[in-house]
XYZ file of C-alpha atoms in Angstrom:
451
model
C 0.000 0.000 0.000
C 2.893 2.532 -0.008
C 4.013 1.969 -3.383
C 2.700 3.586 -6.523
C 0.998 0.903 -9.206
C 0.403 1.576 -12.336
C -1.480 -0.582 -15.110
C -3.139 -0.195 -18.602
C -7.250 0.264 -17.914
C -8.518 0.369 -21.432
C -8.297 -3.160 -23.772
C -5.138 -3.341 -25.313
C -5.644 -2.746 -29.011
C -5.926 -0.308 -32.027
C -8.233 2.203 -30.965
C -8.157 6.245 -30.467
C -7.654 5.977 -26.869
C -5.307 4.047 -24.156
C -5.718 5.063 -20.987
C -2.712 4.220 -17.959
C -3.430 4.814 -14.505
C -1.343 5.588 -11.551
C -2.078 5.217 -8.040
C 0.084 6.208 -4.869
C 1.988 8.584 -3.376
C 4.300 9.081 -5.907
C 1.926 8.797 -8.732
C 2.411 12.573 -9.856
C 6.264 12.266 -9.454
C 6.789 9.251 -11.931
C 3.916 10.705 -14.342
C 6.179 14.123 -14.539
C 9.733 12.054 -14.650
C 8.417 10.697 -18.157
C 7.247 13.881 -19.687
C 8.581 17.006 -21.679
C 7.343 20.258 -19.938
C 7.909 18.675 -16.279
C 4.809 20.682 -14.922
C 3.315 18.449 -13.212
C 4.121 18.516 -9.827
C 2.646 22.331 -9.545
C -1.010 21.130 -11.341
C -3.888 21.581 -9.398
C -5.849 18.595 -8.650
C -8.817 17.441 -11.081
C -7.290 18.928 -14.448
C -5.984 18.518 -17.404
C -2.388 18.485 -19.166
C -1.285 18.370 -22.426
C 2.022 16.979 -22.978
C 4.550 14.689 -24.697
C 5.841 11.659 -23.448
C 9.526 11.160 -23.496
C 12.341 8.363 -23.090
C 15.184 10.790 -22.786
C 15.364 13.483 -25.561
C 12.917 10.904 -27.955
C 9.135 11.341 -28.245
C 7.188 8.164 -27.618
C 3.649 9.877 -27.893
C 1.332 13.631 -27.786
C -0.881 12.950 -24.293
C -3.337 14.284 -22.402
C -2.278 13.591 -18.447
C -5.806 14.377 -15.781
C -4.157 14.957 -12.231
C -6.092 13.839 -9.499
C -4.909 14.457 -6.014
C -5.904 12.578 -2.624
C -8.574 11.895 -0.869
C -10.846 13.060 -3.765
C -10.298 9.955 -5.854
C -11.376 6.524 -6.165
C -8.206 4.853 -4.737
C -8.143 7.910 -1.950
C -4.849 8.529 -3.479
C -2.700 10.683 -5.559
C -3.901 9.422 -9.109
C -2.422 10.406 -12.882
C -4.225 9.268 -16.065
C -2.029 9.082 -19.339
C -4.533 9.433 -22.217
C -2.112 8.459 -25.240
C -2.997 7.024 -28.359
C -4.156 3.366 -28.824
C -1.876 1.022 -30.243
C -0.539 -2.365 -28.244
C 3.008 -0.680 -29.081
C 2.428 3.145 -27.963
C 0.304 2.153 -24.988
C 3.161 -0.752 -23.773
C 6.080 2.024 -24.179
C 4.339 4.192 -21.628
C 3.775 1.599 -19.204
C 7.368 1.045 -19.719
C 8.920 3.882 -18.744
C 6.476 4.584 -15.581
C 7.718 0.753 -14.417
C 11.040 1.705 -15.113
C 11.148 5.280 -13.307
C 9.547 3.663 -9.933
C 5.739 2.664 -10.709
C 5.060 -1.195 -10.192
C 2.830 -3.077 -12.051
C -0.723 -3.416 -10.685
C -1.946 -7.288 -9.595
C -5.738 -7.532 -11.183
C -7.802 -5.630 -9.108
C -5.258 -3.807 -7.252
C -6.996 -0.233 -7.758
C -10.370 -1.259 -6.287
C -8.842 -3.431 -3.757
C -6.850 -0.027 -2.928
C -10.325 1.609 -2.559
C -11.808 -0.556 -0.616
C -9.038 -0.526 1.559
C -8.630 2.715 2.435
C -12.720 2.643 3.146
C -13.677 4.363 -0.468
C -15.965 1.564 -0.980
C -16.897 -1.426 0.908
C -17.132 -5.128 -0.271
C -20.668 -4.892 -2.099
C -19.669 -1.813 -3.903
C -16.706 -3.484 -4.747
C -18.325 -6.253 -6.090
C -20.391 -3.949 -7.964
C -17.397 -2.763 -9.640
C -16.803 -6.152 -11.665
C -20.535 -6.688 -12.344
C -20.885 -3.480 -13.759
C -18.038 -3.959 -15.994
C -19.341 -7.679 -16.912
C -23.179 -6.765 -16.987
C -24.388 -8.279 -20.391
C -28.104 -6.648 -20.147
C -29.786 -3.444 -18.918
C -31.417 -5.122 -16.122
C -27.518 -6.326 -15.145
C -26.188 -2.708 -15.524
C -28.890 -1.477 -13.287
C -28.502 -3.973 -10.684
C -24.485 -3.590 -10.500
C -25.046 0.418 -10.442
C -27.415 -0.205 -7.374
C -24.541 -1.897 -5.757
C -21.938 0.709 -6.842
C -24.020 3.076 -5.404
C -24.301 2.008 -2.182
C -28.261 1.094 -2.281
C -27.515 -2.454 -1.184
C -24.636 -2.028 1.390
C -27.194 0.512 3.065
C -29.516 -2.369 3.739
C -27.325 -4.745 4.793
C -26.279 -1.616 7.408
C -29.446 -0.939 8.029
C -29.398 -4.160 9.551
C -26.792 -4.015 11.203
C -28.066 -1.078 12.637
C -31.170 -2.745 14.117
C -28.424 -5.831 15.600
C -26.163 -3.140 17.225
C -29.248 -0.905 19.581
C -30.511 -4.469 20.520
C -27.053 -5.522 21.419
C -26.355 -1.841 23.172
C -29.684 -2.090 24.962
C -28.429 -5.523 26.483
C -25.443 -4.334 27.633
C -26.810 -1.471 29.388
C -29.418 -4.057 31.450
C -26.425 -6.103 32.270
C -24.435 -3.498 32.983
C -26.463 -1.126 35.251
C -29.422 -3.349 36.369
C -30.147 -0.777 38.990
C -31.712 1.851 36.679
C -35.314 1.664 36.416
C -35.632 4.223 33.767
C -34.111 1.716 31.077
C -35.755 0.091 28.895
C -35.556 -4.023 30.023
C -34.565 -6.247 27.604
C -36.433 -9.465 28.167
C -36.324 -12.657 26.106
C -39.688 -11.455 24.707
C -38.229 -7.740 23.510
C -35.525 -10.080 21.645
C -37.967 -13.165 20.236
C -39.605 -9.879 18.839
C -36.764 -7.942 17.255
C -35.220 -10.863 15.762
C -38.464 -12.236 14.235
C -38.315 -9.096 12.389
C -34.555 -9.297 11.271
C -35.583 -12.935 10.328
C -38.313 -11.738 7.740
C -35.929 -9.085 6.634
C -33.738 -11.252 5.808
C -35.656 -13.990 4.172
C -37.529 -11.211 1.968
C -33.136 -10.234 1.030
C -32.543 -13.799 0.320
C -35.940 -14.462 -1.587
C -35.242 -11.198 -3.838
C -31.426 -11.976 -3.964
C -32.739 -15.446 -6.454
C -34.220 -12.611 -9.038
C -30.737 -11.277 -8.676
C -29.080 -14.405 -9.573
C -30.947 -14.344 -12.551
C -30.612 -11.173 -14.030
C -26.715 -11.034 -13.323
C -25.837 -14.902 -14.193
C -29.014 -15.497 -16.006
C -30.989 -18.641 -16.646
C -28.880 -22.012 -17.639
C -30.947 -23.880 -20.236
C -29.850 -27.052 -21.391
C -31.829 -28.665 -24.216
C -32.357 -32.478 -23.670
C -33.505 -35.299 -26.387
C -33.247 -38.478 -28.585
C -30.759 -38.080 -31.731
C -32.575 -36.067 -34.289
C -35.399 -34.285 -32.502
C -34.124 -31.083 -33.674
C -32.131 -29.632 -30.542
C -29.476 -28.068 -32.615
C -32.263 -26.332 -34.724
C -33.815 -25.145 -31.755
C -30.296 -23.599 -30.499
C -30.029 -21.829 -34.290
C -33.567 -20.488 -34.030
C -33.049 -19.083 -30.571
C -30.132 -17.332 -30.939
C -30.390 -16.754 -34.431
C -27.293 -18.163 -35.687
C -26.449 -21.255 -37.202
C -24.003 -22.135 -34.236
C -24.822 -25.668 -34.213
C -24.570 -28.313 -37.363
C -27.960 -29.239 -38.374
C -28.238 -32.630 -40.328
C -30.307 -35.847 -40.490
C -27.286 -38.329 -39.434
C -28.214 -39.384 -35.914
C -25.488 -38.093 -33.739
C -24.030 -35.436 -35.074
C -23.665 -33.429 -32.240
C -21.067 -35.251 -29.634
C -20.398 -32.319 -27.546
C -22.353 -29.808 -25.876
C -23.060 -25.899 -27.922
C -23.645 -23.155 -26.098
C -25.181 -20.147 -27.335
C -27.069 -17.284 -25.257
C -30.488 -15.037 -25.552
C -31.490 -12.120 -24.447
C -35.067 -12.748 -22.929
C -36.531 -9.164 -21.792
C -33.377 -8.210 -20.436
C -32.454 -12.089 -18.937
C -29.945 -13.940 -20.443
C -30.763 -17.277 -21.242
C -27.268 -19.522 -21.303
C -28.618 -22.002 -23.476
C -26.662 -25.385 -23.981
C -27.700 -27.989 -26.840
C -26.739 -31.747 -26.117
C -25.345 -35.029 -27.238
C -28.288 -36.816 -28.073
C -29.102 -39.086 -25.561
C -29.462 -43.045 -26.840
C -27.083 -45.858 -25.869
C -24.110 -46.169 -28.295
C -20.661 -48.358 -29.136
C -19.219 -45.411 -30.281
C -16.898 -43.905 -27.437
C -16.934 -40.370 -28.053
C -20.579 -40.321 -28.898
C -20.903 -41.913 -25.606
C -19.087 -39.785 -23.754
C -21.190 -36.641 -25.234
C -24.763 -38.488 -24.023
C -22.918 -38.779 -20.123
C -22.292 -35.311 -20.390
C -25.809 -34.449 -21.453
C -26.988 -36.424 -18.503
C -24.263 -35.024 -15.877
C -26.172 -31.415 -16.778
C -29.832 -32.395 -15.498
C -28.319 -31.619 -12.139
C -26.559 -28.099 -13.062
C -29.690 -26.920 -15.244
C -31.607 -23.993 -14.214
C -34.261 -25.070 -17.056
C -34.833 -28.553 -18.875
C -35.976 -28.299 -22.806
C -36.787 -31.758 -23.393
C -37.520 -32.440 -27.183
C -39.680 -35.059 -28.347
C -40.296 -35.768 -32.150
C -44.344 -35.927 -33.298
C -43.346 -38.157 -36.048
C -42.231 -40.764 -33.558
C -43.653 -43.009 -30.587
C -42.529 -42.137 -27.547
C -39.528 -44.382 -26.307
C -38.577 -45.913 -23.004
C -35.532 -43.820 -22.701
C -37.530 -40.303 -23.240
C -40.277 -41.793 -20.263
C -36.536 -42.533 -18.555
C -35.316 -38.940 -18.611
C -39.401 -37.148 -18.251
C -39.628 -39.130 -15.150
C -35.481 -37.338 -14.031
C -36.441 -33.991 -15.160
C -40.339 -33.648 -13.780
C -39.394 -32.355 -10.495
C -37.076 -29.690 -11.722
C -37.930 -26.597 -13.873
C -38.594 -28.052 -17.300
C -40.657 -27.577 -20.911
C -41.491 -30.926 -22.693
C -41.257 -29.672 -26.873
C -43.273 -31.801 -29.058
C -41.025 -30.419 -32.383
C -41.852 -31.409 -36.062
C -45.498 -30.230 -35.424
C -45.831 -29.811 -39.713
C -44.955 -33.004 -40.354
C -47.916 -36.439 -39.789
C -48.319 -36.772 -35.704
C -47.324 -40.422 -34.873
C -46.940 -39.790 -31.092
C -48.830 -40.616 -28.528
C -49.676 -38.096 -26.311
C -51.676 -39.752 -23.892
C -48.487 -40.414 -22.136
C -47.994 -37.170 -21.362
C -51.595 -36.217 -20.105
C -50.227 -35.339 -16.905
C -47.155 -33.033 -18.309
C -47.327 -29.919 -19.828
C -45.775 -29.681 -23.566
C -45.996 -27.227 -26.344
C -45.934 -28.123 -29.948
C -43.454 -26.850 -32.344
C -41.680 -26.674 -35.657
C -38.010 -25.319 -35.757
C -38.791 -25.255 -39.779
C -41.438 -22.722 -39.577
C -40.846 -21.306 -35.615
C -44.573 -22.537 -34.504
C -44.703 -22.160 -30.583
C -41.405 -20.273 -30.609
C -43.465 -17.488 -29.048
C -45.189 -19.747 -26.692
C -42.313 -21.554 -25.610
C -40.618 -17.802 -24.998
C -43.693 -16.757 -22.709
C -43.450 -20.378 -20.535
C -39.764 -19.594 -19.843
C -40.920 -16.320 -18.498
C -44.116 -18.047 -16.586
C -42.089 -20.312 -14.563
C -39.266 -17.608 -13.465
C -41.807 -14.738 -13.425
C -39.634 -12.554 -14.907
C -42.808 -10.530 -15.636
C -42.551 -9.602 -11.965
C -38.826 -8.874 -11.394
C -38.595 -5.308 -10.491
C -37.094 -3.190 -12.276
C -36.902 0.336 -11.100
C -35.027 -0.755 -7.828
C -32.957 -3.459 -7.813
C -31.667 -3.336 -4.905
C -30.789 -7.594 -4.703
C -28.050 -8.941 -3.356
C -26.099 -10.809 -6.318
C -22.906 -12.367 -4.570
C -22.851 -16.220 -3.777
C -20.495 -15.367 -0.486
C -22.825 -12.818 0.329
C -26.007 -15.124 0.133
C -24.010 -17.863 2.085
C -23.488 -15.169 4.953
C -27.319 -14.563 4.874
C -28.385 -17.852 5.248
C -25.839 -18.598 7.917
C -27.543 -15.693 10.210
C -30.473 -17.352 9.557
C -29.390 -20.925 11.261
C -28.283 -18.560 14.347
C -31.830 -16.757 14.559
C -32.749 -20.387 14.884
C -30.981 -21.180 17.601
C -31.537 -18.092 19.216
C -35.349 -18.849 18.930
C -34.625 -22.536 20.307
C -32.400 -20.604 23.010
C -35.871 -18.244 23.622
C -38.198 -21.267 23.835
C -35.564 -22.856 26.442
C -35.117 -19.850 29.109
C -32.011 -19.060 27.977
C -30.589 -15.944 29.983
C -30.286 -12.551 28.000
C -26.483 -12.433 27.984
C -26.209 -16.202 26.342
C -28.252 -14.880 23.738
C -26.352 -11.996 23.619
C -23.275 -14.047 22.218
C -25.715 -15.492 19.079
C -26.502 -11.969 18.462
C -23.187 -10.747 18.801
C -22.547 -13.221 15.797
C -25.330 -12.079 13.444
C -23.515 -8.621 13.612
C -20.399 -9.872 12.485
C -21.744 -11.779 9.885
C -23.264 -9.139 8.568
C -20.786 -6.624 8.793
C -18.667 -9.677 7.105
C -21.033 -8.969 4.190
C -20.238 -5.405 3.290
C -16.240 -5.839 4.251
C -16.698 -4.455 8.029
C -14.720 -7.489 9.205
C -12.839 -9.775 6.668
C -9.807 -12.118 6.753
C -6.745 -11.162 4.279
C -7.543 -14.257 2.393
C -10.821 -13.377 1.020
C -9.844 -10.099 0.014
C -7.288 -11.320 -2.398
C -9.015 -13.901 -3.773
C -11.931 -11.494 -4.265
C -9.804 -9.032 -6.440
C -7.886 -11.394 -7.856
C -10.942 -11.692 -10.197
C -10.807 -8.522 -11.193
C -9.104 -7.411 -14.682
C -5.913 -5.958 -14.581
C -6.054 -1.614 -14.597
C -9.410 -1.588 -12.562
């Protein structure tokens, strides 16, 4: 933390633009070491310099250098942008010469971790940070910019809030009993308060699944016999001919992915082996890796063919999937219907044709049905997104539970105490309050290198 890094934040490319960053306390100093007029070190903060970058007496590029002094910056340090011309050359020759005048180069991440750090930002903002740059939808974008923000760390505080005057209030009774103007904190005042964190925190973790689904979207894996028209389906959907479409049973022997963009929810969509038994060993090993993805599938397509009976092995995988999210296709709806489909009274299917799109429209709607992605709101997302941060959640809840069973039992005020105590640092766990080294650098470490 008291070295300057520096790193390249734009993509690395031909372009107009390249933009290196600095961060530290000696940010300005190396910026001005590498340039012609050597003005930097009177600029004010928050403007603009033009300039030349040199290596000695030779011109590398014509800049434009933004000065940005601490605490009014992200990192809540001295920062220098170089804007210099793109070009993988240009752009690597000023990195150069900052590393070699006393900058080091940034780990991924380094910047944010920096802000976070020196209590810019805390862990959900942070975390914001990288969804924002990898949001793939406007309903992504708006959800990372809630966490940017600060809309969802100020609920997880606001929790926090309600955990600390419970756990002050306790203290006080333990501590000076012999007031009688205080307020007593009984095991009925607590049985109360944490029933309502409780329901707070289910309605966080009920709302936080929407979440999951508009930043990771929906994983779709379409299921079937050889030749019932998955890869078709894949083509249609995404509207590309990603897939090989022909009439030789198992042509596909891998999986193909491909991804749609579903009112503003990506669907991951994954096309399949067809699933039959088969001598032929990497055929084979394409229908067990159909079958291993039943488990990791958010939503089942299962294709059957209305030219054909139904077979044992589609009954086989109905009977796997029926429990889980799942669409039974009856495809090849133009050509003569051979199935029967009194053995799928009980199921719901649509009929379509991948020749002509019948029930693509339908089939689009369903998908939407059984997420209700009608209902996701919109206008504040305010979900919590972040698997660790879910995991947290759900771990206060199993200590409200105890604390309830601790109610139900007698338990005295300052055992519970302890399993509130907990909660609070859980929570404050969540938003980077308390963290271990570990987790921070395996958190940035995800981060792309500049940001």
């Amino acid at each position: 933390m008291n070295d300057t890094i520096a790193s390249i934040s734009t993509s690395l490319g031909v372009g107009a633009i390249s933009i290196i960053r600095i961060s530290g306390n000696k940010a300005i100093e190396i910026a001005n070491s590498i340039t012609k007029k050597k003005r930097l070190l009177e600029a004010q903060s928050h403007t603009i310099h033009y300039d030349f970058v040199i290596d000695n007496e030779n011109i590398i590029d014509e800049v434009l250098i933004s000065i940005m002094k601490s605490p009014k910056t992200f990192t809540k340090e001295d920062i220098v942008e170089i804007n210099c011309h793109g070009g993988i050359a240009t752009t690597n020759k000023v990195l150069e010469l900052l590393l070699r005048n006393g900058a080091r180069l940034a780990e991924p991440g380094e910047f944010t971790k920096r802000a976070f750090l020196n209590g810019r930002i805390d862990l959900i903002e942070a975390e914001g940070v990288m969804d924002l740059i990898n949001a793939k939808t406007e309903k992504a974008r708006k959800l990372a910019i809630n966490q940017v923000d600060g809309k969802v760390s100020d609920m997880i505080k606001d929790l926090r809030g309600e955990m600390l005057t419970l756990l002050a209030n306790i203290e006080v009774n333990i501590d000076y009993p012999e007031y009688e103007d205080i307020l007593e904190i009984t095991n009925k005042e607590i049985k109360e308060k944490i029933k309502t964190v409780e329901e707070t925190i289910k309605e966080i973790i009920k709302n936080s699944e929407n979440g999951k689904i508009i930043k990771e979207g929906i994983v779709t894996v379409i299921l079937g016999r050889p030749n019932v028209g998955k890869s078709s389906l894949l083509n249609l959907l995404i509207e590309e001919d990603k897939a090989i479409v022909t009439d030789i049973e198992g042509t596909t022997r891998d999986i193909v992915e491909g991804k749609v963009n579903l009112d503003g929810i990506l669907l991951n969509i994954i096309d399949t082996a067809g699933i039959r038994k088969t001598d032929d060993l990497v055929e084979s090993i394409g229908v067990k890796k159909s079958l291993d993805l039943i488990n990791k599938a958010d939503l089942i397509l299962y294709l059957l063919n209305n030219n054909e009976e139904i077979k044992i092995d589609d009954i086989e995988i109905i009977n796997q999937i029926k429990d889980k999210n799942h669409i039974i296709l009856v495809n090849k709806s133009d050509l003569d219907e051979k199935i029967d489909f009194s053995k799928l009274k009980d199921l719901k299917f649509i009929k379509i044709s991948t020749v002509n799109n019948e029930g693509i429209l339908e089939l689009k709607e369903e998908i939407k049905k059984i997420f209700n992605l009608d209902k996701i709101e919109t206008s504040d997302l305010t979900y919590l997104t972040n698997a660790r941060s879910i995991a947290l959640l759900k771990q206060s809840l199993e200590i409200i539970e105890e604390i309830k069973i601790g109610i139900d039992q007698d338990q005295m005020v300052d055992m519970l105490e302890i399993d509130i105590k907990r909660i609070w640092k859980i929570l404050g766990e969540i938003i980077g309050e308390t963290y271990q080294d570990e987790l921070i650098d395996q958190l940035f470490s995800q981060f792309c290198l500049g940001k």
